[in-house]
Every structure is written in structure tokens, then in C-alpha cells.
mmCIF file of C-alpha atoms in Angstrom:
data_model
loop_
_atom_site.group_PDB
_atom_site.id
_atom_site.type_symbol
_atom_site.label_atom_id
_atom_site.label_comp_id
_atom_site.label_asym_id
_atom_site.label_seq_id
_atom_site.Cartn_x
_atom_site.Cartn_y
_atom_site.Cartn_z
ATOM 1 C CA THR A 987 0.000 0.000 0.000
ATOM 2 C CA TRP A 988 1.069 3.597 -0.583
ATOM 3 C CA TYR A 989 1.726 4.539 3.037
ATOM 4 C CA THR A 990 4.434 1.909 3.508
ATOM 5 C CA ASN A 991 6.626 3.923 1.125
ATOM 6 C CA MET A 992 6.187 7.207 2.974
ATOM 7 C CA LYS A 993 8.933 8.325 5.351
ATOM 8 C CA VAL A 994 6.393 9.749 7.833
ATOM 9 C CA LEU A 995 2.755 8.804 8.361
ATOM 10 C CA LEU A 996 0.593 11.159 10.429
ATOM 11 C CA LEU A 997 -2.556 9.925 12.127
ATOM 12 C CA ASP A 998 -4.438 13.093 12.975
ATOM 13 C CA ASP A 999 -6.821 13.482 15.895
ATOM 14 C CA VAL A 1000 -6.623 9.875 17.090
ATOM 15 C CA GLY A 1001 -9.435 9.316 19.539
ATOM 16 C CA ALA A 1002 -11.968 11.473 17.715
ATOM 17 C CA GLU A 1003 -13.196 8.417 15.812
ATOM 18 C CA ARG A 1004 -15.719 5.994 17.253
ATOM 19 C CA SER A 1005 -13.935 3.170 19.028
ATOM 20 C CA THR A 1006 -14.867 -0.051 17.270
ATOM 21 C CA GLU A 1007 -13.150 -3.389 16.812
ATOM 22 C CA PHE A 1008 -12.708 -2.582 13.111
ATOM 23 C CA ALA A 1009 -11.114 0.820 13.824
ATOM 24 C CA ASN A 1010 -8.749 -0.716 16.369
ATOM 25 C CA GLU A 1011 -7.773 -3.456 13.893
ATOM 26 C CA GLN A 1012 -6.985 -0.793 11.277
ATOM 27 C CA ILE A 1013 -4.852 1.193 13.711
ATOM 28 C CA ASN A 1014 -3.071 -2.036 14.671
ATOM 29 C CA ALA A 1015 -2.373 -2.743 10.983
ATOM 30 C CA LEU A 1016 -0.975 0.775 10.529
ATOM 31 C CA ILE A 1017 1.289 0.394 13.563
ATOM 32 C CA ASP A 1018 2.506 -2.997 12.286
ATOM 33 C CA ALA A 1019 3.199 -1.594 8.836
ATOM 34 C CA ARG A 1020 5.192 1.328 10.231
ATOM 35 C CA ILE A 1021 7.238 -0.885 12.544
ATOM 36 C CA ASN A 1022 7.973 -3.338 9.721
ATOM 37 C CA SER A 1023 8.877 -0.637 7.191
ATOM 38 C CA GLY A 1024 10.991 1.386 9.599
ATOM 39 C CA GLY A 1025 8.968 4.479 8.766
ATOM 40 C CA TRP A 1026 8.018 7.113 11.290
ATOM 41 C CA LEU A 1027 4.544 7.296 12.786
ATOM 42 C CA ALA A 1028 3.365 10.635 14.148
ATOM 43 C CA ILE A 1029 0.113 10.807 16.065
ATOM 44 C CA SER A 1030 -1.864 13.844 17.095
ATOM 45 C CA THR A 1031 -4.380 13.291 19.864
ATOM 46 C CA ASN A 1032 -6.038 14.948 22.808
ATOM 47 C CA LEU A 1033 -6.014 11.641 24.697
ATOM 48 C CA SER A 1034 -3.852 10.924 27.719
ATOM 49 C CA LYS A 1035 -2.061 7.578 27.866
ATOM 50 C CA ASP A 1036 -4.845 6.123 30.053
ATOM 51 C CA GLU A 1037 -7.555 7.447 27.734
ATOM 52 C CA MET A 1038 -5.672 6.067 24.744
ATOM 53 C CA MET A 1039 -5.509 2.639 26.394
ATOM 54 C CA HIS A 1040 -9.270 2.724 26.963
ATOM 55 C CA HIS A 1041 -10.073 4.014 23.462
ATOM 56 C CA LEU A 1042 -7.568 2.031 21.356
ATOM 57 C CA GLY A 1043 -7.143 -0.979 23.592
ATOM 58 C CA ASN A 1044 -4.172 -1.870 25.745
ATOM 59 C CA ARG A 1045 -2.203 -3.548 22.960
ATOM 60 C CA ASN A 1046 -2.331 -0.625 20.516
ATOM 61 C CA ALA A 1047 -1.689 2.007 23.159
ATOM 62 C CA SER A 1048 1.155 0.003 24.649
ATOM 63 C CA ARG A 1049 2.803 -0.403 21.250
ATOM 64 C CA ILE A 1050 2.488 3.307 20.490
ATOM 65 C CA TRP A 1051 4.125 4.286 23.773
ATOM 66 C CA ALA A 1052 6.685 1.459 23.869
ATOM 67 C CA THR A 1053 8.005 2.067 20.353
ATOM 68 C CA ASN A 1054 8.960 5.671 21.077
ATOM 69 C CA PRO A 1055 12.579 5.523 22.327
ATOM 70 C CA ASP A 1056 12.736 9.313 22.752
ATOM 71 C CA LEU A 1057 10.327 9.372 25.662
ATOM 72 C CA GLU A 1058 12.118 10.091 28.903
ATOM 73 C CA ARG A 1059 9.372 8.391 30.864
ATOM 74 C CA LYS A 1060 6.971 5.872 29.381
ATOM 75 C CA ASP A 1061 3.943 7.778 30.716
ATOM 76 C CA GLU A 1062 4.557 11.038 28.901
ATOM 77 C CA ALA A 1063 4.954 12.174 25.337
ATOM 78 C CA LYS A 1064 6.881 15.036 23.879
ATOM 79 C CA VAL A 1065 4.589 17.945 23.248
ATOM 80 C CA VAL A 1066 4.650 19.844 20.005
ATOM 81 C CA ILE A 1067 2.684 23.065 20.223
ATOM 82 C CA ASN A 1068 0.677 23.978 17.167
ATOM 83 C CA THR A 1069 0.197 27.730 16.986
ATOM 84 C CA ALA A 1070 -1.995 27.629 13.896
ATOM 85 C CA GLY A 1071 -5.505 28.952 14.296
ATOM 86 C CA ASP A 1072 -8.520 26.701 14.218
ATOM 87 C CA TYR A 1073 -9.838 26.726 10.664
ATOM 88 C CA ARG A 1074 -13.342 26.014 11.994
ATOM 89 C CA SER A 1075 -13.646 29.294 13.876
#
């Protein structure tokens, strides 16, 4: 598929979608593909780690957090501040 050839894949607003078994399977497939291809996976979300575990399931959330070697602690993520205005307002 096309995204396996991309250097960076961005999943935007993870957690805004309805949590279903199908959605979680698709996210799992994306994570697998990125790990196997060596590509980067960037995720934007308003979810905390605990909320992510509840919404995406323990396995997906654990893999997202565990595969980020740049985290100083496994319960926090680096924050990138987006100063762009909200296009909806």
C-alpha cells in the first residue's frame, strides 16, 4: 500500500473516531506496517495515555508508547505546540 513507502505517516486526531473493533484493527495494521517498514509514525491526539488505552485498547496504546525511544518516561509524550488557528472558527 502507498503509506508503507512514505517516510512519515501522520494519524491526525486519534481518539476522535468511534472506538470499534474494526477501527482498532486498522490502527493495529498501521502500527505494524510502520514498525515493519521502519517508517516514522506521528500521532496527534487529545487523549492521555490512560484514555488512549481505553479508546484504542491496551495492545495498541502500549505499542504506540513502547516504540517511542525518545520518551524520557513511558507515561509522557513530547509535546509539540501547534500555533496555527482553528480553521473552523
